[in-house]
Coordinates of C-alpha atoms and ligand atoms in Angstrom, one line a residue:
M1 CA 25.3 -5.6 21.0
I2 CA 25.8 -7.7 24.2
L3 CA 23.1 -7.4 26.8
N4 CA 23.8 -7.7 30.5
T5 CA 21.5 -9.9 32.6
T6 CA 19.2 -7.0 33.6
E7 CA 18.8 -5.8 30.1
Y8 CA 18.3 -9.3 28.9
V9 CA 15.5 -9.9 31.4
K10 CA 14.0 -6.6 30.5
F11 CA 14.1 -7.4 26.8
F12 CA 12.6 -10.8 27.3
R13 CA 9.8 -9.4 29.4
Q14 CA 9.1 -6.7 26.9
S15 CA 8.8 -9.2 24.0
S16 CA 6.5 -11.6 25.8
P17 CA 3.3 -9.7 24.9
Y18 CA 4.3 -10.0 21.3
I19 CA 5.0 -13.7 21.6
H20 CA 1.6 -14.2 23.0
A21 CA 0.0 -12.0 20.4
H22 CA 1.6 -13.8 17.4
R23 CA 0.9 -17.3 18.5
G24 CA -1.6 -19.0 16.2
K25 CA -1.6 -16.1 13.7
T26 CA -0.9 -16.4 10.0
F27 CA 2.0 -14.5 8.5
V28 CA 2.7 -14.5 4.8
M29 CA 6.4 -13.7 4.2
M30 CA 7.8 -12.6 0.8
L31 CA 11.5 -13.3 0.1
S32 CA 12.5 -11.8 -3.2
G33 CA 15.2 -13.4 -5.3
E34 CA 17.6 -10.8 -3.9
T35 CA 16.7 -11.9 -0.4
V36 CA 17.3 -15.5 -1.1
D37 CA 20.7 -14.7 -2.6
H38 CA 21.8 -12.5 0.3
P39 CA 24.5 -13.6 2.8
N40 CA 22.1 -12.8 5.6
L41 CA 19.7 -15.6 4.4
P42 CA 20.8 -18.1 7.0
H43 CA 20.0 -15.6 9.8
I44 CA 16.6 -14.9 8.3
I45 CA 15.9 -18.7 8.1
H46 CA 16.8 -19.1 11.8
D47 CA 14.4 -16.3 12.7
I48 CA 11.7 -17.9 10.5
A49 CA 12.3 -21.2 12.4
L50 CA 12.0 -19.3 15.7
L51 CA 8.7 -17.9 14.6
S52 CA 7.5 -21.3 13.6
S53 CA 8.5 -22.8 16.9
L54 CA 6.5 -20.0 18.7
G55 CA 3.4 -21.2 16.9
V56 CA 3.2 -18.7 14.1
R57 CA 1.5 -20.1 11.0
L58 CA 3.9 -19.3 8.1
V59 CA 3.6 -19.1 4.4
L60 CA 6.8 -18.2 2.6
V61 CA 6.7 -16.9 -1.0
H62 CA 9.9 -16.6 -2.9
G63 CA 10.8 -14.8 -6.0
A64 CA 13.6 -15.4 -8.5
R65 CA 14.2 -12.2 -10.6
P66 CA 18.0 -12.0 -10.4
Q67 CA 18.4 -15.8 -10.8
I68 CA 16.2 -15.8 -13.9
D69 CA 18.2 -12.9 -15.3
E70 CA 21.5 -14.7 -14.6
R71 CA 20.3 -17.8 -16.5
I72 CA 19.0 -15.7 -19.4
R73 CA 22.4 -14.0 -19.6
S74 CA 24.4 -17.2 -19.3
R75 CA 22.4 -18.8 -22.1
E76 CA 22.9 -15.7 -24.2
L77 CA 19.2 -15.1 -24.5
E78 CA 17.6 -11.7 -24.8
R79 CA 15.8 -10.2 -21.7
V80 CA 12.5 -8.9 -23.1
F81 CA 10.4 -6.5 -21.0
H82 CA 7.2 -4.6 -21.9
N83 CA 5.9 -2.0 -19.4
D84 CA 8.5 -3.3 -16.9
V85 CA 7.0 -6.8 -17.1
R86 CA 9.0 -9.7 -18.4
V87 CA 7.9 -11.3 -21.6
T88 CA 8.5 -15.0 -20.9
D89 CA 9.0 -17.0 -24.1
K90 CA 9.7 -20.7 -24.2
A91 CA 13.5 -20.3 -23.7
A92 CA 13.0 -17.8 -20.8
L93 CA 10.4 -20.2 -19.2
E94 CA 13.2 -22.8 -19.0
C95 CA 15.3 -20.3 -17.1
V96 CA 12.3 -19.6 -14.8
K97 CA 11.7 -23.3 -14.1
D98 CA 15.4 -23.8 -13.5
A99 CA 15.9 -20.8 -11.2
V100 CA 12.7 -21.4 -9.2
G101 CA 13.4 -25.1 -8.9
S102 CA 16.9 -24.6 -7.5
L103 CA 15.8 -21.8 -5.2
R104 CA 13.1 -24.0 -3.8
L105 CA 15.6 -26.7 -3.0
K106 CA 17.9 -24.2 -1.5
L107 CA 15.2 -22.9 0.8
E108 CA 14.0 -26.3 1.7
A109 CA 17.5 -27.4 2.5
Q110 CA 18.2 -24.3 4.6
L111 CA 14.9 -24.9 6.5
S112 CA 15.9 -28.5 7.1
T113 CA 19.5 -28.2 8.3
G114 CA 18.6 -29.3 11.8
L115 CA 19.9 -25.8 12.5
V116 CA 23.0 -27.2 14.1
N117 CA 25.2 -24.5 15.7
S118 CA 22.3 -22.1 15.5
P119 CA 20.0 -20.6 18.0
M120 CA 17.4 -23.0 16.8
Y121 CA 19.4 -26.2 17.3
G122 CA 17.0 -29.1 17.7
S123 CA 14.0 -27.6 16.1
R124 CA 12.4 -29.4 13.2
I125 CA 10.5 -27.6 10.4
R126 CA 8.4 -29.4 7.9
V127 CA 8.1 -27.5 4.6
V128 CA 5.5 -28.3 2.0
S129 CA 5.1 -26.9 -1.5
G130 CA 2.4 -27.7 -4.0
N131 CA 0.1 -26.6 -6.7
Y132 CA -1.6 -23.9 -4.6
V133 CA -1.3 -21.1 -7.0
T134 CA -3.5 -21.1 -10.2
A135 CA -2.4 -18.7 -12.9
Q136 CA -3.7 -17.3 -16.1
P137 CA -1.8 -15.7 -19.0
L138 CA -1.4 -12.0 -19.0
G139 CA -2.2 -12.2 -22.7
V140 CA -1.6 -9.6 -25.3
V141 CA -1.1 -6.0 -24.3
D142 CA -0.3 -3.3 -26.9
G143 CA 0.1 -6.0 -29.5
I144 CA 2.8 -7.7 -27.3
D145 CA 2.1 -11.3 -26.2
Y146 CA 3.4 -11.9 -22.8
L147 CA 3.4 -15.6 -23.5
H148 CA 4.3 -17.4 -20.2
S149 CA 4.1 -14.4 -18.0
G150 CA 0.9 -14.6 -16.1
E151 CA -1.2 -13.3 -13.2
V152 CA -2.7 -15.0 -10.2
R153 CA -6.1 -16.5 -10.9
R154 CA -6.7 -18.3 -7.6
I155 CA -5.0 -19.2 -4.4
D156 CA -6.0 -22.5 -2.8
A157 CA -6.5 -21.1 0.6
K158 CA -8.2 -24.2 2.0
G159 CA -5.3 -26.4 0.9
I160 CA -2.7 -24.1 2.4
S161 CA -4.7 -23.7 5.6
R162 CA -4.8 -27.5 6.0
Q163 CA -1.1 -27.6 5.9
L164 CA -0.8 -24.7 8.4
D165 CA -3.2 -26.6 10.7
E166 CA -0.8 -29.5 10.6
G167 CA 2.0 -27.2 11.8
N168 CA 3.8 -27.2 8.4
V169 CA 5.4 -24.2 6.8
V170 CA 4.1 -23.7 3.3
L171 CA 6.6 -22.6 0.6
L172 CA 5.2 -20.9 -2.6
S173 CA 7.1 -19.4 -5.5
C174 CA 6.6 -17.0 -8.3
I175 CA 5.4 -19.9 -10.5
G176 CA 1.7 -20.6 -11.1
L177 CA 0.0 -23.4 -13.0
S178 CA -3.0 -23.1 -15.2
S179 CA -6.0 -25.4 -15.6
T180 CA -4.5 -26.2 -19.1
A181 CA -1.3 -27.6 -17.4
E182 CA 0.8 -24.6 -18.5
I183 CA 3.4 -23.0 -16.3
F184 CA 3.4 -19.2 -15.8
N185 CA 5.9 -16.8 -14.4
L186 CA 4.2 -14.5 -11.9
P187 CA 5.2 -11.3 -10.0
V188 CA 6.2 -12.6 -6.6
E189 CA 4.6 -9.5 -4.9
S190 CA 1.2 -10.5 -6.4
V191 CA 1.5 -14.1 -5.2
A192 CA 2.4 -12.8 -1.7
H193 CA -0.3 -10.2 -1.3
Q194 CA -3.1 -12.4 -2.8
T195 CA -2.1 -15.3 -0.6
A196 CA -2.2 -13.0 2.4
Q197 CA -5.7 -11.8 1.3
E198 CA -7.1 -15.2 0.6
L199 CA -5.8 -16.6 3.9
K200 CA -7.0 -13.5 5.8
A201 CA -3.5 -13.4 7.2
E202 CA -2.7 -11.1 10.1
K203 CA 0.4 -9.9 8.5
L204 CA 2.2 -9.7 5.1
I205 CA 5.9 -9.3 5.6
M206 CA 8.1 -8.3 2.7
F207 CA 11.9 -8.2 2.7
S208 CA 13.6 -5.4 0.9
A209 CA 17.2 -4.3 0.0
N210 CA 16.3 -1.1 2.0
K211 CA 15.4 -0.8 5.7
G212 CA 11.9 0.0 4.7
L213 CA 10.2 2.8 2.8
F214 CA 11.7 6.3 2.9
N215 CA 9.9 9.5 2.4
A216 CA 10.9 12.4 0.1
E217 CA 13.2 13.8 2.8
G218 CA 15.1 10.6 3.0
E219 CA 13.7 9.6 6.4
L220 CA 12.6 6.0 7.2
T221 CA 8.8 5.8 7.6
R222 CA 8.0 3.7 10.7
S223 CA 4.3 3.5 10.5
I224 CA 1.8 4.9 8.0
R225 CA -1.8 4.5 6.9
P226 CA -2.3 3.3 3.3
L227 CA -4.1 6.5 2.1
E228 CA -1.2 8.6 3.3
A229 CA 1.4 6.1 2.0
R230 CA -0.1 6.3 -1.5
H231 CA 0.0 10.0 -1.4
K232 CA 3.4 10.7 0.4
L233 CA 5.5 7.7 -0.3
L234 CA 4.6 6.3 -3.7
P235 CA 5.9 9.2 -5.8
C236 CA 9.4 9.0 -4.2
Q237 CA 10.1 5.2 -4.4
D238 CA 12.5 3.4 -6.6
A239 CA 11.3 0.4 -8.7
E240 CA 11.6 -2.0 -5.8
G241 CA 9.9 0.3 -3.3
R242 CA 7.0 0.9 -5.7
R243 CA 6.5 -2.8 -6.2
L244 CA 6.5 -3.4 -2.5
L245 CA 4.3 -0.5 -1.7
M246 CA 1.7 -1.3 -4.4
A247 CA 1.5 -4.9 -3.1
A248 CA 1.1 -3.5 0.5
L249 CA -1.7 -1.2 -0.7
E250 CA -3.4 -4.0 -2.6
A251 CA -3.1 -6.2 0.5
G252 CA -4.7 -3.4 2.6
Q253 CA -7.6 -3.1 0.2
G254 CA -8.0 -6.8 0.4
G255 CA -8.4 -6.6 4.2
V256 CA -4.8 -7.4 5.4
M257 CA -4.5 -5.3 8.4
R258 CA -0.7 -5.0 8.6
T259 CA 2.0 -5.1 6.0
H260 CA 5.7 -4.8 7.2
I261 CA 8.5 -3.9 4.8
I262 CA 11.9 -4.8 6.4
S263 CA 15.5 -5.2 5.4
H264 CA 17.0 -8.5 4.3
E265 CA 20.5 -7.1 5.0
D266 CA 20.2 -6.3 8.7
D267 CA 20.6 -9.3 10.9
G268 CA 17.6 -9.7 13.1
S269 CA 15.3 -7.1 11.4
L270 CA 12.4 -9.6 11.4
L271 CA 12.6 -10.1 15.2
V272 CA 13.1 -6.5 15.9
E273 CA 10.1 -5.7 13.7
L274 CA 7.8 -8.3 15.3
F275 CA 8.9 -8.2 19.0
T276 CA 9.7 -4.6 19.8
R277 CA 7.5 -1.6 20.0
D278 CA 9.4 0.6 17.6
G279 CA 10.1 -2.1 15.0
A280 CA 12.9 -2.0 12.4
G281 CA 11.2 -1.2 9.1
T282 CA 8.0 0.3 7.7
L283 CA 4.5 -0.8 8.9
L284 CA 1.5 -0.1 6.8
T285 CA -1.4 -0.4 9.1
L286 CA -5.1 -0.3 8.5
D287 CA -5.8 -0.5 12.3
R288 CA -8.0 2.6 12.2
Y289 CA -9.7 1.7 9.1
E290 CA -10.1 4.6 6.7
E291 CA -11.1 4.9 3.1
M292 CA -11.7 7.6 0.5
R293 CA -14.7 7.2 -1.9
T294 CA -17.3 9.1 -3.8
A295 CA -20.1 10.1 -1.5
S296 CA -23.6 8.5 -1.7
I297 CA -26.9 9.7 -0.4
E298 CA -26.4 8.0 3.1
D299 CA -23.4 10.4 3.6
V300 CA -25.5 13.6 3.6
G301 CA -26.0 13.6 7.3
G302 CA -22.3 13.0 8.0
I303 CA -21.2 15.8 5.6
L304 CA -23.7 18.2 7.2
E305 CA -22.3 17.4 10.6
L306 CA -18.8 18.1 9.4
I307 CA -19.4 21.4 7.6
R308 CA -22.0 23.0 9.8
P309 CA -19.5 24.4 12.4
L310 CA -17.5 26.0 9.6
E311 CA -20.6 27.5 8.0
E312 CA -21.4 29.0 11.4
K313 CA -18.0 30.6 11.5
G314 CA -18.5 31.9 8.0
I315 CA -15.6 29.9 6.6
L316 CA -17.9 28.0 4.3
V317 CA -21.0 29.2 2.4
R318 CA -24.2 27.8 3.9
R319 CA -25.6 24.8 2.0
S320 CA -29.0 23.3 2.7
R321 CA -29.6 19.6 3.1
K322 CA -31.6 19.6 -0.2
Q323 CA -28.6 21.2 -2.0
I324 CA -26.2 18.6 -0.6
E325 CA -28.6 15.8 -1.5
R326 CA -28.8 17.2 -5.1
E327 CA -25.0 17.5 -5.4
I328 CA -24.0 14.4 -3.4
G329 CA -22.3 12.7 -6.4
L330 CA -19.9 15.7 -6.7
F331 CA -18.5 15.0 -3.2
S332 CA -15.5 12.8 -2.3
V333 CA -15.4 11.7 1.4
I334 CA -12.8 10.3 3.8
V335 CA -14.6 7.8 6.0
R336 CA -13.0 6.4 9.2
D337 CA -14.8 3.8 11.3
G338 CA -18.0 4.7 9.6
M339 CA -17.6 8.5 10.4
I340 CA -17.1 11.1 7.7
I341 CA -13.9 13.0 8.7
G342 CA -13.2 14.8 5.4
C343 CA -15.0 15.9 2.3
A344 CA -14.5 18.0 -0.9
A345 CA -16.6 18.6 -4.0
L346 CA -16.0 19.2 -7.6
H347 CA -18.4 21.4 -9.6
L348 CA -18.2 21.4 -13.4
F349 CA -18.9 24.5 -15.4
K350 CA -20.6 24.7 -18.8
D351 CA -17.5 25.6 -20.7
G352 CA -16.3 22.0 -20.4
H353 CA -12.8 22.8 -19.3
S354 CA -13.3 24.6 -16.0
G355 CA -14.2 23.2 -12.6
E356 CA -14.5 24.4 -9.0
L357 CA -13.1 22.8 -5.9
A358 CA -15.6 23.4 -3.1
C359 CA -16.3 22.5 0.5
I360 CA -12.9 21.0 1.3
V361 CA -12.9 20.2 5.0
V362 CA -11.0 17.9 7.3
H363 CA -12.5 17.3 10.8
P364 CA -10.4 19.3 13.3
D365 CA -9.4 16.1 15.2
Y366 CA -7.9 14.7 12.1
R367 CA -5.9 17.6 10.7
R368 CA -2.1 17.8 10.5
S369 CA -1.7 14.5 8.7
D370 CA -2.0 15.3 5.1
R371 CA -5.7 14.5 4.6
G372 CA -6.3 17.9 3.1
D373 CA -3.7 17.1 0.4
V374 CA -5.1 13.7 -0.2
L375 CA -8.6 15.3 -0.8
L376 CA -7.2 17.9 -3.1
E377 CA -5.3 15.3 -5.1
Q378 CA -8.5 13.3 -5.4
I379 CA -10.5 16.3 -6.7
E380 CA -7.6 17.1 -9.1
S381 CA -7.6 13.6 -10.4
R382 CA -11.4 13.6 -10.8
A383 CA -11.1 17.0 -12.6
R384 CA -8.5 15.6 -15.0
E385 CA -10.7 12.7 -15.8
E386 CA -13.4 15.2 -16.7
G387 CA -11.0 17.0 -19.1
I388 CA -10.8 20.0 -16.8
S389 CA -7.7 22.2 -17.1
R390 CA -8.6 25.1 -15.0
L391 CA -9.5 24.4 -11.4
F392 CA -11.0 27.3 -9.4
V393 CA -11.6 27.8 -5.7
L394 CA -13.4 30.6 -3.9
T395 CA -12.2 31.3 -0.4
T396 CA -12.3 33.9 2.2
R397 CA -9.8 32.6 4.8
T398 CA -7.9 29.7 3.3
S399 CA -6.1 31.4 0.3
H400 CA -2.6 30.7 1.7
W401 CA -3.3 27.0 2.0
F402 CA -4.3 26.9 -1.6
A403 CA -1.5 29.2 -2.7
E404 CA 1.0 26.8 -1.1
R405 CA -0.5 24.1 -3.3
G406 CA -0.1 25.7 -6.7
F407 CA -3.2 28.0 -6.9
E408 CA -2.8 31.6 -8.0
Q409 CA -5.1 34.5 -7.3
V410 CA -7.1 35.6 -10.4
M411 CA -9.9 38.1 -11.1
V412 CA -13.6 37.3 -10.7
T413 CA -13.8 38.0 -14.4
D414 CA -11.5 35.0 -15.0
L415 CA -14.3 32.7 -13.8
P416 CA -16.5 31.1 -16.4
Q417 CA -19.6 33.3 -17.1
D418 CA -22.1 31.0 -15.3
R419 CA -20.0 31.3 -12.1
Q420 CA -19.5 35.0 -12.4
N421 CA -23.3 35.3 -12.4
S422 CA -23.5 33.5 -9.1
Y423 CA -20.4 35.0 -7.5
P424 CA -21.2 36.0 -3.9
V425 CA -20.4 39.7 -4.0
A426 CA -21.2 40.3 -0.3
R427 CA -18.7 37.6 0.8
A428 CA -16.0 39.1 -1.5
S429 CA -14.3 35.7 -1.7
K430 CA -10.9 35.6 -3.3
V431 CA -10.8 33.6 -6.5
L432 CA -7.8 31.3 -7.0
M433 CA -7.0 29.1 -9.9
K434 CA -4.7 26.1 -10.6
T435 CA -3.9 25.0 -14.1
L436 CA -4.0 21.2 -14.4
D437 CA -1.7 19.5 -16.8
E438 CA -3.0 16.5 -18.8
Ligands
LIG1 C1 -7.8 23.3 4.7 C2 -7.9 22.0 5.4 C3 -8.9 21.1 4.6 C4 -6.5 21.3 5.4 O1 -6.5 20.1 6.2 P1 -5.2 19.3 6.7 O2 -4.6 18.6 5.5 O3 -5.6 18.4 7.8 O4 -4.2 20.4 7.1 P2 -4.1 21.3 8.4 O5 -5.3 21.9 8.8 O6 -3.4 20.5 9.4 O7 -3.1 22.3 7.8 C5 -1.9 22.0 7.0 C6 -1.1 23.2 7.0 O8 -1.9 24.3 6.4 C7 -2.0 25.4 7.3 N1 -3.3 25.9 7.2 C8 -4.5 25.4 7.6 N2 -5.5 26.2 7.4 C9 -5.0 27.3 6.8 C10 -5.5 28.6 6.4 N3 -6.8 28.8 6.5 N4 -4.6 29.5 5.8 C11 -3.3 29.2 5.8 N5 -2.8 28.1 6.2 C12 -3.6 27.1 6.7 C13 -1.8 24.8 8.7 O9 -1.3 25.8 9.5 C14 -0.7 23.8 8.4 O10 0.5 24.4 8.2 P3 1.9 23.7 8.8 O11 2.0 22.4 8.2 O12 2.9 24.7 8.3 O13 1.7 23.8 10.3 C15 -8.3 22.1 6.9 O14 -7.5 23.0 7.5 C16 -9.7 22.5 7.1 O15 -10.7 21.7 7.1 N6 -9.9 23.8 7.2 C17 -11.3 24.4 7.5 C18 -12.1 24.4 6.2 C19 -11.5 25.3 5.1 O16 -11.0 26.4 5.4 N7 -11.7 24.9 3.9 C20 -11.4 25.7 2.8 C21 -12.7 26.3 2.3 S1 -12.5 27.2 0.8

């Protein structure tokens, strides 16, 4: 696409607020082994150099999965995985060291090319690597010793920050060192999200073979909140998408406000994502902070405020403050900026395998974005944990909503005896039931 002068000026003006917003901010960027091998890497490096020259503090974390695999194959070793995690024995560790070492050099070389014949000609980037990632062994799981496969134990955020303060780009890899001088192979996604958390980075940016995360209908998701992403996107991701999304969710839980997932194939996707309003990939944003949790006694007032209008309309049975206080532990709530905007409760019956979903409500201002489903899923998962296989709901006006979600109308006599005894005859609620699999 070639811009004429007017378009160019417009584009430049539109990107200036972003240039201003990103200056002095810390971005952690994950480049998987696939990204580092991709023919588009030189363009990505130019764009990274551009960001660095605009004053963005950059930490790059690279992986090496395909390169490790290639070395294992060429040495005719066996690739061993357990629960989708590589078992790294001594011979495999040599492949890891070899692959990571040569990728590091490749990246350092690319970042130091003086960027001749590139849009970044004349810029100078100083890259530093070091022992910033401390690892520990994954250990033995199901009787399988993961040997040199490890997990992140600590990130030296102070050490990294000092380098960033100096204007250096920090390059980390999927290798971590232990206090016993051992070397461990780590999932690159964990190193990336934990580094972002420890540095309190403004952004975690992860490159992917896809444009971003797609929903079940095959549409690219532009922007999504973590709670919704877990519910809507996680079930329809391939292995890579799942790894990226899980890392993004972990980063979100650790306080990283924004995670971007963008393509390593499309030239310029990094710049489009960071300097245009619509972006190029998927943004997981915590901006309007929201969480789901089990209710505690401080939430009683908020729950009452949420359900009172529905009680007044007769949609919900009236509950006293005392009753809610007594039953508070049965409630799950969605809290946004300290305000309760959704709730649902799970009652258990004496028979040990039946439960009742009650009081499921989403504040009217926050409907039409899946929160009802998220609450239902939460209650179902709590019910499964309690060994419940029959989940009931009593409703006067919402039976279709439940029917669309797998509930079927049953007789009052299908309820456990204790609930039949307290069935509100005057309300003549419909009884619906959903069978939960293990
Ligand atoms: C039920 C509820 C929790 C769902 O919340 P939500 O996930 O934000 O969903 P929405 O309200 O946006 O509704 C989602 C869909 O269900 C439909 N729906 C909502 N309430 C419904 C009802 N009472 N009967 C049938 N369909 C209903 C909506 O029209 C919408 O359909 P669409 O996607 O085809 O447009 C919410 O509507 C609510 O709080 N309702 C009032 C309280 C209530 O009735 N609770 C059940 C008591 S037993």
